[in-house]
mmCIF file of C-alpha atoms in Angstrom:
data_model
loop_
_atom_site.group_PDB
_atom_site.id
_atom_site.type_symbol
_atom_site.label_atom_id
_atom_site.label_comp_id
_atom_site.label_asym_id
_atom_site.label_seq_id
_atom_site.Cartn_x
_atom_site.Cartn_y
_atom_site.Cartn_z
ATOM 1 C CA UNK F 1058 31.430 37.760 -1.644
ATOM 2 C CA UNK F 1059 31.084 39.000 2.482
ATOM 3 C CA UNK F 1060 26.889 38.686 2.341
ATOM 4 C CA UNK F 1061 26.966 35.366 1.398
ATOM 5 C CA UNK F 1062 30.100 34.160 3.186
ATOM 6 C CA UNK F 1063 27.229 35.495 6.423
ATOM 7 C CA UNK F 1064 24.747 33.876 5.081
ATOM 8 C CA UNK F 1065 26.243 30.670 5.534
ATOM 9 C CA UNK F 1066 28.040 30.559 8.787
ATOM 10 C CA UNK F 1067 24.666 32.054 10.015
ATOM 11 C CA UNK F 1068 22.502 29.512 9.036
ATOM 12 C CA UNK F 1069 21.036 27.451 11.347
ATOM 13 C CA UNK F 1070 20.635 23.233 10.850
ATOM 14 C CA UNK F 1071 17.747 22.325 10.635
ATOM 15 C CA UNK F 1072 15.884 25.109 9.186
ATOM 16 C CA UNK F 1073 14.035 28.235 10.436
ATOM 17 C CA UNK F 1074 10.815 30.070 9.550
ATOM 18 C CA UNK F 1075 12.453 33.192 10.286
ATOM 19 C CA UNK F 1076 13.680 34.256 8.143
ATOM 20 C CA UNK F 1077 13.918 32.984 4.323
ATOM 21 C CA UNK F 1078 18.050 32.934 3.845
ATOM 22 C CA UNK F 1079 18.145 30.435 6.287
ATOM 23 C CA UNK F 1080 15.446 27.901 4.417
ATOM 24 C CA UNK F 1081 18.292 27.073 2.015
ATOM 25 C CA UNK F 1082 20.062 24.130 2.772
ATOM 26 C CA UNK F 1083 23.205 22.451 1.314
ATOM 27 C CA UNK F 1084 21.436 18.729 0.640
ATOM 28 C CA UNK F 1085 21.532 16.314 -2.050
ATOM 29 C CA UNK F 1086 19.617 15.800 -4.537
ATOM 30 C CA UNK F 1087 19.368 12.610 -3.907
ATOM 31 C CA UNK F 1088 19.359 13.101 0.098
ATOM 32 C CA UNK F 1089 16.001 11.353 1.573
ATOM 33 C CA UNK F 1090 15.480 13.749 5.424
ATOM 34 C CA UNK F 1091 16.575 17.668 3.976
ATOM 35 C CA UNK F 1092 13.292 20.588 6.189
ATOM 36 C CA UNK F 1093 11.996 23.689 4.468
ATOM 37 C CA UNK F 1094 11.378 25.129 7.488
ATOM 38 C CA UNK F 1095 11.058 22.176 8.796
ATOM 39 C CA UNK F 1096 9.649 20.178 6.596
ATOM 40 C CA UNK F 1097 10.169 17.004 5.281
ATOM 41 C CA UNK F 1098 12.087 17.455 1.388
ATOM 42 C CA UNK F 1099 12.175 14.095 -0.596
ATOM 43 C CA UNK F 1100 12.851 12.472 -3.531
ATOM 44 C CA UNK F 1101 14.928 15.629 -5.221
ATOM 45 C CA UNK F 1102 11.214 17.597 -5.010
ATOM 46 C CA UNK F 1103 10.482 21.249 -5.569
ATOM 47 C CA UNK F 1104 9.773 22.464 -2.461
ATOM 48 C CA UNK F 1105 9.383 25.211 -0.613
ATOM 49 C CA UNK F 1106 7.796 27.352 2.333
ATOM 50 C CA UNK F 1107 4.761 25.667 3.951
ATOM 51 C CA UNK F 1108 3.977 28.715 4.801
ATOM 52 C CA UNK F 1109 4.130 30.273 1.810
ATOM 53 C CA UNK F 1110 5.075 27.633 -1.299
ATOM 54 C CA UNK F 1111 6.009 30.147 -4.140
ATOM 55 C CA UNK F 1112 8.111 32.511 -1.597
ATOM 56 C CA UNK F 1113 10.428 28.855 -1.238
ATOM 57 C CA UNK F 1114 9.648 28.514 -5.004
ATOM 58 C CA UNK F 1115 11.943 31.210 -5.046
ATOM 59 C CA UNK F 1116 14.892 30.628 -3.562
ATOM 60 C CA UNK F 1117 15.387 27.601 -4.474
ATOM 61 C CA UNK F 1118 17.560 28.445 -7.580
ATOM 62 C CA UNK F 1119 20.232 29.435 -4.217
ATOM 63 C CA UNK F 1120 19.660 26.072 -2.455
ATOM 64 C CA UNK F 1121 21.485 25.197 -5.941
ATOM 65 C CA UNK F 1122 23.958 27.427 -6.069
ATOM 66 C CA UNK F 1123 24.544 26.983 -2.498
ATOM 67 C CA UNK F 1124 25.235 22.456 -2.751
ATOM 68 C CA UNK F 1125 26.652 23.038 -6.635
ATOM 69 C CA UNK F 1126 28.952 25.786 -7.303
ATOM 70 C CA UNK F 1127 30.298 27.041 -4.839
ATOM 71 C CA UNK F 1128 31.694 23.833 -3.471
ATOM 72 C CA UNK F 1129 34.254 24.017 -7.073
ATOM 73 C CA UNK F 1130 34.179 27.407 -7.593
ATOM 74 C CA UNK F 1131 35.857 28.741 -5.067
ATOM 75 C CA UNK F 1132 38.468 26.472 -4.716
ATOM 76 C CA UNK F 1133 38.557 28.270 -8.463
ATOM 77 C CA UNK F 1134 38.925 31.924 -6.920
ATOM 78 C CA UNK F 1135 41.265 31.066 -4.560
ATOM 79 C CA UNK F 1136 43.721 29.681 -7.636
ATOM 80 C CA UNK F 1137 42.905 32.703 -10.093
ATOM 81 C CA UNK F 1138 43.149 35.263 -7.242
ATOM 82 C CA UNK F 1139 46.335 33.615 -5.642
ATOM 83 C CA UNK F 1140 47.986 33.419 -9.313
ATOM 84 C CA UNK F 1141 46.965 37.955 -9.154
ATOM 85 C CA UNK F 1142 48.912 38.068 -5.804
ATOM 86 C CA UNK F 1143 51.761 36.374 -7.207
ATOM 87 C CA UNK F 1144 51.922 39.101 -10.327
ATOM 88 C CA UNK F 1145 51.042 42.557 -9.027
ATOM 89 C CA UNK F 1146 52.663 44.786 -6.219
ATOM 90 C CA UNK F 1147 51.647 47.043 -3.171
ATOM 91 C CA UNK F 1148 47.562 47.158 -2.747
ATOM 92 C CA UNK F 1149 47.041 45.384 -6.325
ATOM 93 C CA UNK F 1150 48.817 41.760 -4.346
ATOM 94 C CA UNK F 1151 46.914 43.046 -0.751
ATOM 95 C CA UNK F 1152 43.768 42.892 -2.189
ATOM 96 C CA UNK F 1153 44.488 39.848 -3.959
ATOM 97 C CA UNK F 1154 45.972 38.201 -1.482
ATOM 98 C CA UNK F 1155 42.223 39.421 0.750
ATOM 99 C CA UNK F 1156 40.347 37.706 -2.028
ATOM 100 C CA UNK F 1157 42.346 34.777 -2.085
ATOM 101 C CA UNK F 1158 42.106 34.377 1.909
ATOM 102 C CA UNK F 1159 38.090 34.668 1.381
ATOM 103 C CA UNK F 1160 37.640 32.233 -0.942
ATOM 104 C CA UNK F 1161 38.883 29.280 1.866
ATOM 105 C CA UNK F 1162 37.595 30.472 3.960
ATOM 106 C CA UNK F 1163 34.271 30.333 1.867
ATOM 107 C CA UNK F 1164 35.317 26.750 0.974
ATOM 108 C CA UNK F 1165 36.463 26.184 5.076
ATOM 109 C CA UNK F 1166 32.754 26.994 6.495
ATOM 110 C CA UNK F 1167 31.092 24.836 3.415
ATOM 111 C CA UNK F 1168 32.957 21.941 4.897
ATOM 112 C CA UNK F 1169 31.880 22.668 8.111
ATOM 113 C CA UNK F 1170 28.631 23.724 7.237
ATOM 114 C CA UNK F 1171 28.238 20.097 5.536
ATOM 115 C CA UNK F 1172 29.535 18.399 8.304
ATOM 116 C CA UNK F 1173 26.785 20.153 10.339
ATOM 117 C CA UNK F 1174 24.006 19.185 7.886
ATOM 118 C CA UNK F 1175 25.426 15.190 8.110
ATOM 119 C CA UNK F 1176 25.345 14.968 11.991
ATOM 120 C CA UNK F 1177 21.420 16.848 11.645
ATOM 121 C CA UNK F 1178 20.820 14.115 9.082
ATOM 122 C CA UNK F 1179 22.193 11.088 11.358
ATOM 123 C CA UNK F 1180 20.257 12.671 14.122
ATOM 124 C CA UNK F 1181 17.047 12.796 12.791
ATOM 125 C CA UNK F 1182 17.198 9.762 11.016
ATOM 126 C CA UNK F 1183 17.727 8.366 14.968
ATOM 127 C CA UNK F 1184 14.960 10.636 15.786
ATOM 128 C CA UNK F 1185 12.726 9.266 13.415
ATOM 129 C CA UNK F 1186 14.042 4.936 14.250
ATOM 130 C CA UNK F 1187 12.872 6.160 17.954
ATOM 131 C CA UNK F 1188 9.535 8.011 17.165
ATOM 132 C CA UNK F 1189 8.430 4.735 14.821
ATOM 133 C CA UNK F 1190 10.264 2.045 18.107
ATOM 134 C CA UNK F 1191 7.841 4.616 20.081
ATOM 135 C CA UNK F 1192 5.062 4.156 17.640
ATOM 136 C CA UNK F 1193 5.310 0.276 17.587
ATOM 137 C CA UNK F 1194 4.878 -0.460 21.172
ATOM 138 C CA UNK F 1195 2.754 1.717 22.167
ATOM 139 C CA UNK F 1196 0.208 0.064 19.728
ATOM 140 C CA UNK F 1197 1.907 -3.227 18.996
ATOM 141 C CA UNK F 1198 -0.526 -4.883 22.088
ATOM 142 C CA UNK F 1199 -3.934 -4.258 20.341
ATOM 143 C CA UNK F 1200 -2.785 -4.187 16.513
ATOM 144 C CA UNK F 1201 -1.000 -8.160 17.950
ATOM 145 C CA UNK F 1202 -4.358 -8.273 19.876
ATOM 146 C CA UNK F 1203 -6.640 -8.143 16.952
ATOM 147 C CA UNK F 1204 -4.520 -9.949 15.013
ATOM 148 C CA UNK F 1205 -4.210 -12.936 17.599
ATOM 149 C CA UNK F 1206 -8.029 -12.769 17.038
ATOM 150 C CA UNK F 1207 -7.489 -12.996 14.097
ATOM 151 C CA UNK F 1208 -5.975 -16.179 13.164
ATOM 152 C CA UNK F 1209 -7.903 -18.115 16.326
ATOM 153 C CA UNK F 1210 -11.431 -17.917 14.948
ATOM 154 C CA UNK F 1211 -12.415 -21.042 12.713
ATOM 155 C CA UNK F 1212 -15.275 -20.359 10.793
ATOM 156 C CA UNK F 1213 -15.682 -17.417 8.534
ATOM 157 C CA UNK F 1214 -17.849 -16.312 9.959
ATOM 158 C CA UNK F 1215 -16.164 -15.763 13.459
ATOM 159 C CA UNK F 1216 -12.662 -14.977 11.171
ATOM 160 C CA UNK F 1217 -14.708 -11.499 9.939
ATOM 161 C CA UNK F 1218 -15.388 -10.366 12.448
ATOM 162 C CA UNK F 1219 -12.184 -10.890 14.198
ATOM 163 C CA UNK F 1220 -10.974 -8.738 11.437
ATOM 164 C CA UNK F 1221 -13.659 -6.128 11.228
ATOM 165 C CA UNK F 1222 -11.934 -4.851 14.534
ATOM 166 C CA UNK F 1223 -7.890 -4.856 12.963
ATOM 167 C CA UNK F 1224 -8.865 -3.266 10.327
ATOM 168 C CA UNK F 1225 -11.010 -0.954 12.955
ATOM 169 C CA UNK F 1226 -8.087 -0.200 14.993
ATOM 170 C CA UNK F 1227 -5.199 -0.430 12.258
ATOM 171 C CA UNK F 1228 -6.672 2.585 10.946
ATOM 172 C CA UNK F 1229 -7.562 4.092 13.851
ATOM 173 C CA UNK F 1230 -3.609 3.112 14.715
ATOM 174 C CA UNK F 1231 -2.625 4.992 11.688
ATOM 175 C CA UNK F 1232 -4.720 8.524 11.801
ATOM 176 C CA UNK F 1233 -3.005 8.569 15.478
ATOM 177 C CA UNK F 1234 0.801 8.117 14.350
ATOM 178 C CA UNK F 1235 1.224 9.420 11.227
ATOM 179 C CA UNK F 1236 2.230 12.971 10.849
ATOM 180 C CA UNK F 1237 4.040 13.936 13.450
ATOM 181 C CA UNK F 1238 7.419 13.661 12.180
ATOM 182 C CA UNK F 1239 7.480 17.920 11.968
ATOM 183 C CA UNK F 1240 6.716 19.884 13.751
ATOM 184 C CA UNK F 1241 3.969 21.463 11.519
ATOM 185 C CA UNK F 1242 0.759 20.918 13.313
ATOM 186 C CA UNK F 1243 -1.350 18.631 10.774
ATOM 187 C CA UNK F 1244 -4.658 16.894 10.801
ATOM 188 C CA UNK F 1245 -4.836 13.802 9.487
ATOM 189 C CA UNK F 1246 -7.034 10.804 7.632
ATOM 190 C CA UNK F 1247 -6.398 7.242 7.077
ATOM 191 C CA UNK F 1248 -8.838 5.625 5.063
ATOM 192 C CA UNK F 1249 -8.757 2.049 4.630
ATOM 193 C CA UNK F 1250 -10.924 0.082 0.769
ATOM 194 C CA UNK F 1251 -11.132 -2.908 0.085
ATOM 195 C CA UNK F 1252 -11.402 -4.373 -2.847
ATOM 196 C CA UNK F 1253 -14.962 -5.230 -3.867
ATOM 197 C CA UNK F 1254 -14.772 -7.454 -7.132
ATOM 198 C CA UNK F 1255 -12.935 -5.140 -8.905
ATOM 199 C CA UNK F 1256 -13.977 -2.044 -7.927
ATOM 200 C CA UNK F 1257 -12.241 -0.143 -4.291
ATOM 201 C CA UNK F 1258 -15.482 0.355 -1.750
ATOM 202 C CA UNK F 1259 -14.696 2.575 1.513
ATOM 203 C CA UNK F 1260 -14.918 -0.341 3.954
ATOM 204 C CA UNK F 1261 -13.484 1.828 7.367
ATOM 205 C CA UNK F 1262 -12.260 6.046 7.724
ATOM 206 C CA UNK F 1263 -10.512 7.697 10.881
ATOM 207 C CA UNK F 1264 -10.087 11.660 11.201
ATOM 208 C CA UNK F 1265 -11.460 15.420 10.174
ATOM 209 C CA UNK F 1266 -15.082 14.772 11.225
ATOM 210 C CA UNK F 1267 -17.193 15.734 8.586
ATOM 211 C CA UNK F 1268 -14.854 15.502 5.925
ATOM 212 C CA UNK F 1269 -16.303 12.268 4.631
ATOM 213 C CA UNK F 1270 -13.602 10.685 1.257
ATOM 214 C CA UNK F 1271 -14.490 9.052 -1.204
ATOM 215 C CA UNK F 1272 -16.957 6.565 -1.743
ATOM 216 C CA UNK F 1273 -15.197 4.166 -4.333
ATOM 217 C CA UNK F 1274 -12.673 3.794 -7.391
ATOM 218 C CA UNK F 1275 -13.940 2.149 -10.524
ATOM 219 C CA UNK F 1276 -12.776 -0.039 -13.517
ATOM 220 C CA UNK F 1277 -14.842 1.538 -15.459
ATOM 221 C CA UNK F 1278 -14.213 5.015 -13.368
ATOM 222 C CA UNK F 1279 -11.921 7.584 -14.975
ATOM 223 C CA UNK F 1280 -8.530 7.943 -14.929
ATOM 224 C CA UNK F 1281 -7.949 9.343 -11.276
ATOM 225 C CA UNK F 1282 -10.226 6.106 -10.350
ATOM 226 C CA UNK F 1283 -7.809 2.786 -12.822
ATOM 227 C CA UNK F 1284 -4.506 4.146 -11.364
ATOM 228 C CA UNK F 1285 -6.298 3.358 -7.164
ATOM 229 C CA UNK F 1286 -6.467 0.807 -8.581
ATOM 230 C CA UNK F 1287 -3.701 -0.189 -10.166
ATOM 231 C CA UNK F 1288 -1.818 1.466 -7.227
ATOM 232 C CA UNK F 1289 -4.224 -0.753 -4.592
ATOM 233 C CA UNK F 1290 -3.157 -3.683 -7.603
ATOM 234 C CA UNK F 1291 1.030 -2.942 -7.370
ATOM 235 C CA UNK F 1292 3.553 -3.415 -4.499
ATOM 236 C CA UNK F 1293 5.080 0.423 -4.487
ATOM 237 C CA UNK F 1294 3.196 3.033 -2.413
ATOM 238 C CA UNK F 1295 1.975 6.103 -3.306
ATOM 239 C CA UNK F 1296 3.088 8.812 -1.941
ATOM 240 C CA UNK F 1297 2.900 12.837 -3.030
ATOM 241 C CA UNK F 1298 3.897 15.306 -0.475
ATOM 242 C CA UNK F 1299 2.173 18.407 -2.256
ATOM 243 C CA UNK F 1300 -0.318 17.631 -3.743
ATOM 244 C CA UNK F 1301 -1.629 20.832 -5.708
ATOM 245 C CA UNK F 1302 2.082 22.011 -6.940
ATOM 246 C CA UNK F 1303 3.191 18.689 -7.072
ATOM 247 C CA UNK F 1304 -0.066 16.082 -8.456
ATOM 248 C CA UNK F 1305 0.515 13.117 -10.073
ATOM 249 C CA UNK F 1306 -0.513 12.308 -13.704
ATOM 250 C CA UNK F 1307 -4.113 11.369 -13.253
ATOM 251 C CA UNK F 1308 -4.805 13.870 -10.735
ATOM 252 C CA UNK F 1309 -6.877 16.138 -12.964
ATOM 253 C CA UNK F 1310 -8.331 18.302 -10.374
ATOM 254 C CA UNK F 1311 -5.254 19.342 -8.061
ATOM 255 C CA UNK F 1312 -6.646 22.177 -6.412
ATOM 256 C CA UNK F 1313 -9.336 22.927 -3.774
ATOM 257 C CA UNK F 1314 -8.794 19.358 -2.790
ATOM 258 C CA UNK F 1315 -9.121 19.595 1.114
ATOM 259 C CA UNK F 1316 -6.183 16.812 1.850
ATOM 260 C CA UNK F 1317 -2.599 18.098 0.305
ATOM 261 C CA UNK F 1318 -0.606 14.915 0.760
ATOM 262 C CA UNK F 1319 -1.296 11.471 1.318
ATOM 263 C CA UNK F 1320 0.634 8.106 1.044
ATOM 264 C CA UNK F 1321 -1.402 5.388 -0.872
ATOM 265 C CA UNK F 1322 -0.075 1.824 0.438
ATOM 266 C CA UNK F 1323 -1.173 -1.672 -0.901
ATOM 267 C CA UNK F 1324 -3.003 -3.884 1.037
ATOM 268 C CA UNK F 1325 -1.486 -7.552 -0.478
ATOM 269 C CA UNK F 1326 -0.010 -10.820 0.090
ATOM 270 C CA UNK F 1327 2.498 -12.068 -2.362
ATOM 271 C CA UNK F 1328 -0.887 -13.998 -4.389
ATOM 272 C CA UNK F 1329 -3.720 -11.408 -3.375
ATOM 273 C CA UNK F 1330 -4.866 -7.811 -3.116
ATOM 274 C CA UNK F 1331 -7.271 -7.033 -0.965
ATOM 275 C CA UNK F 1332 -7.493 -3.288 -1.205
ATOM 276 C CA UNK F 1333 -5.741 0.363 -0.097
ATOM 277 C CA UNK F 1334 -4.879 1.921 3.330
ATOM 278 C CA UNK F 1335 -4.094 5.826 2.788
ATOM 279 C CA UNK F 1336 -2.979 8.448 5.095
ATOM 280 C CA UNK F 1337 -3.510 12.290 3.954
ATOM 281 C CA UNK F 1338 -3.251 15.626 5.958
ATOM 282 C CA UNK F 1339 -4.688 19.342 5.443
ATOM 283 C CA UNK F 1340 -1.105 19.965 4.948
ATOM 284 C CA UNK F 1341 1.542 19.469 2.521
ATOM 285 C CA UNK F 1342 4.912 18.351 3.491
ATOM 286 C CA UNK F 1343 3.961 16.702 6.238
ATOM 287 C CA UNK F 1344 3.963 13.509 6.185
ATOM 288 C CA UNK F 1345 7.582 11.874 6.091
ATOM 289 C CA UNK F 1346 8.927 8.293 5.006
ATOM 290 C CA UNK F 1347 8.696 7.264 8.161
ATOM 291 C CA UNK F 1348 4.726 7.281 7.763
ATOM 292 C CA UNK F 1349 5.525 5.443 4.174
ATOM 293 C CA UNK F 1350 7.120 2.719 6.230
ATOM 294 C CA UNK F 1351 4.806 2.972 9.187
ATOM 295 C CA UNK F 1352 2.081 2.652 6.773
ATOM 296 C CA UNK F 1353 3.054 -0.374 4.802
ATOM 297 C CA UNK F 1354 3.998 -1.831 7.831
ATOM 298 C CA UNK F 1355 0.625 -1.199 8.764
ATOM 299 C CA UNK F 1356 -1.000 -2.049 5.290
ATOM 300 C CA UNK F 1357 0.586 -5.798 5.847
ATOM 301 C CA UNK F 1358 -0.755 -6.526 8.410
ATOM 302 C CA UNK F 1359 -4.504 -5.948 7.354
ATOM 303 C CA UNK F 1360 -3.708 -7.937 4.962
ATOM 304 C CA UNK F 1361 -2.486 -10.679 7.207
ATOM 305 C CA UNK F 1362 -5.576 -10.333 8.593
ATOM 306 C CA UNK F 1363 -7.131 -10.651 5.423
ATOM 307 C CA UNK F 1364 -5.133 -13.399 4.245
ATOM 308 C CA UNK F 1365 -6.537 -15.416 7.631
ATOM 309 C CA UNK F 1366 -10.481 -14.610 6.302
ATOM 310 C CA UNK F 1367 -9.831 -15.531 2.887
ATOM 311 C CA UNK F 1368 -8.024 -19.453 4.243
ATOM 312 C CA UNK F 1369 -10.739 -19.459 6.802
ATOM 313 C CA UNK F 1370 -13.802 -19.085 3.810
ATOM 314 C CA UNK F 1371 -12.541 -20.885 1.765
ATOM 315 C CA UNK F 1372 -12.379 -24.231 4.478
ATOM 316 C CA UNK F 1373 -16.429 -22.624 4.959
ATOM 317 C CA UNK F 1374 -16.854 -23.179 0.920
ATOM 318 C CA UNK F 1375 -14.282 -27.213 1.105
ATOM 319 C CA UNK F 1376 -16.077 -28.007 4.418
ATOM 320 C CA UNK F 1377 -19.548 -27.286 2.402
ATOM 321 C CA UNK F 1378 -18.782 -28.436 -0.879
ATOM 322 C CA UNK F 1379 -17.521 -31.670 1.385
ATOM 323 C CA UNK F 1380 -20.684 -32.536 3.197
ATOM 324 C CA UNK F 1381 -23.120 -31.750 0.345
ATOM 325 C CA UNK F 1382 -20.747 -34.744 -1.332
ATOM 326 C CA UNK F 1383 -21.440 -37.228 1.355
ATOM 327 C CA UNK F 1384 -24.598 -36.450 1.823
ATOM 328 C CA UNK F 1385 -25.557 -36.685 -2.193
ATOM 329 C CA UNK F 1386 -24.039 -40.190 -1.609
ATOM 330 C CA UNK F 1387 -25.269 -41.200 1.035
ATOM 331 C CA UNK F 1388 -28.835 -40.867 -0.896
ATOM 332 C CA UNK F 1389 -27.399 -43.008 -3.691
ATOM 333 C CA UNK F 1390 -26.246 -45.706 -0.865
ATOM 334 C CA UNK F 1391 -30.153 -45.805 0.638
ATOM 335 C CA UNK F 1392 -31.711 -45.595 -2.757
ATOM 336 C CA UNK F 1393 -29.123 -48.176 -4.104
ATOM 337 C CA UNK F 1394 -29.638 -50.638 -0.641
ATOM 338 C CA UNK F 1395 -33.479 -50.153 -1.102
ATOM 339 C CA UNK F 1396 -32.823 -51.277 -4.847
ATOM 340 C CA UNK F 1397 -31.097 -54.170 -3.321
ATOM 341 C CA UNK F 1398 -34.104 -54.357 -0.834
ATOM 342 C CA UNK F 1399 -36.822 -54.958 -4.068
ATOM 343 C CA UNK F 1400 -34.498 -56.932 -6.048
ATOM 344 C CA UNK F 1401 -34.207 -59.940 -3.455
ATOM 345 C CA UNK F 1402 -38.044 -59.585 -2.738
ATOM 346 C CA UNK F 1403 -38.807 -60.239 -6.239
ATOM 347 C CA UNK F 1404 -36.616 -62.770 -6.020
ATOM 348 C CA UNK F 1405 -38.145 -64.230 -3.397
ATOM 349 C CA UNK F 1406 -41.488 -64.319 -4.639
ATOM 350 C CA UNK F 1407 -40.653 -66.119 -8.240
ATOM 351 C CA UNK F 1408 -39.220 -68.921 -5.098
ATOM 352 C CA UNK F 1409 -41.607 -71.304 -4.196
ATOM 353 C CA UNK F 1410 -40.993 -73.859 -1.419
ATOM 354 C CA UNK F 1411 -41.994 -77.984 -2.301
ATOM 355 C CA UNK F 1412 -44.085 -79.704 0.865
ATOM 356 C CA UNK F 1413 -40.616 -81.574 0.885
ATOM 357 C CA UNK F 1414 -38.706 -77.980 1.522
ATOM 358 C CA UNK F 1415 -36.728 -78.398 -1.763
ATOM 359 C CA UNK F 1416 -36.617 -74.578 -4.350
ATOM 360 C CA UNK F 1417 -38.714 -75.319 -6.992
ATOM 361 C CA UNK F 1418 -37.055 -72.469 -10.091
ATOM 362 C CA UNK F 1419 -40.702 -71.181 -12.024
ATOM 363 C CA UNK F 1420 -41.580 -72.744 -15.018
ATOM 364 C CA UNK F 1421 -40.971 -70.090 -18.023
ATOM 365 C CA UNK F 1422 -43.122 -71.307 -21.121
ATOM 366 C CA UNK F 1423 -41.202 -72.608 -23.539
ATOM 367 C CA UNK F 1424 -40.940 -70.495 -26.973
ATOM 368 C CA UNK F 1425 -43.140 -71.571 -30.033
ATOM 369 C CA UNK F 1426 -41.195 -73.127 -33.052
ATOM 370 C CA UNK F 1427 -39.853 -70.626 -35.538
ATOM 371 C CA UNK F 1428 -41.786 -70.274 -38.927
ATOM 372 C CA UNK F 1429 -40.254 -70.027 -41.883
ATOM 373 C CA UNK F 1430 -39.484 -65.844 -42.728
ATOM 374 C CA UNK F 1431 -39.331 -65.315 -39.594
ATOM 375 C CA UNK F 1432 -36.520 -64.209 -36.990
ATOM 376 C CA UNK F 1433 -35.338 -65.355 -33.891
ATOM 377 C CA UNK F 1434 -37.596 -61.640 -32.163
ATOM 378 C CA UNK F 1435 -40.430 -62.695 -33.860
ATOM 379 C CA UNK F 1436 -40.122 -60.352 -36.913
ATOM 380 C CA UNK F 1437 -41.033 -61.618 -40.849
ATOM 381 C CA UNK F 1438 -37.733 -61.344 -42.656
ATOM 382 C CA UNK F 1439 -38.389 -61.633 -46.553
ATOM 383 C CA UNK F 1440 -36.936 -64.757 -48.333
ATOM 384 C CA UNK F 1441 -33.929 -63.482 -50.744
#
């Protein structure tokens, strides 16, 4: 009992990588923020020490004990010990009073620790919002300049060149901004895949030189390929905190990959999907919810650029079709004018002027009398 209370009392908010006991935190299963040895915990996933994941998982049952059993068990112990103290005398009564007091003290320490935890989470949320605001303010100007250049493009070639610059800057910003919310040093890589037909093909990559990303995902490929394309066509980001120990169902070979965590955000508008923006890290639990929101925002910026490019390409196609139809109508008009001139010339050739200026129409030779048994067109008919 006293060992457990001492562990509760000495536990520092935010965790520590020096003591395994200090890595256990009172974090609800539904909490989005919580840390084990400085790592971000999300959606109640099984988390452990980044430096020793197996050791971290062995202490998971302790976290369950601290956050569920003790808050309910200590009041019961207090009531039971008080009742036993009431029916005993002497040293036995003192013993049960000591147990009841210890239980009350434990309940108080748990309440204090929960209050510290709430304050720590609020502080982390404020710090995360501050970091995101600073990242946006630092990267906002070049991104907005690139997006303005896309909007100012009047033709598809101009828009295509401006979108290429926008993609390069956005991917570079994603690589620099994501993975900086935890205390663990990590190397990140940002990749943009674009739809070419029904397949996803890599268009730009930034980070971790020498580690080339996969070239493409094919519609008729493996389950991994199909799931990647489904994510790109969907509306929700895919977040994987620990690829090796908690991979998605479609990952058939999560072991041995150079990246241990990743976030994939679809690049799309309401009507059309353009591709997928991915940020990955070489260490697990180093991409936070702030990174997820940031990546979704960057994916939306790329989608805005591609939407304008799509509109410019449609405008160029409509313009080319209109010009082609105009040229066809002009050619048809010229042909009709030529035919009209020819008919007028032929009409004039049939007209003759007399010496006094009167116009004499050409004489048409009369038809021969229709013989018996012949129709007006000169065909013989049989007598009925």
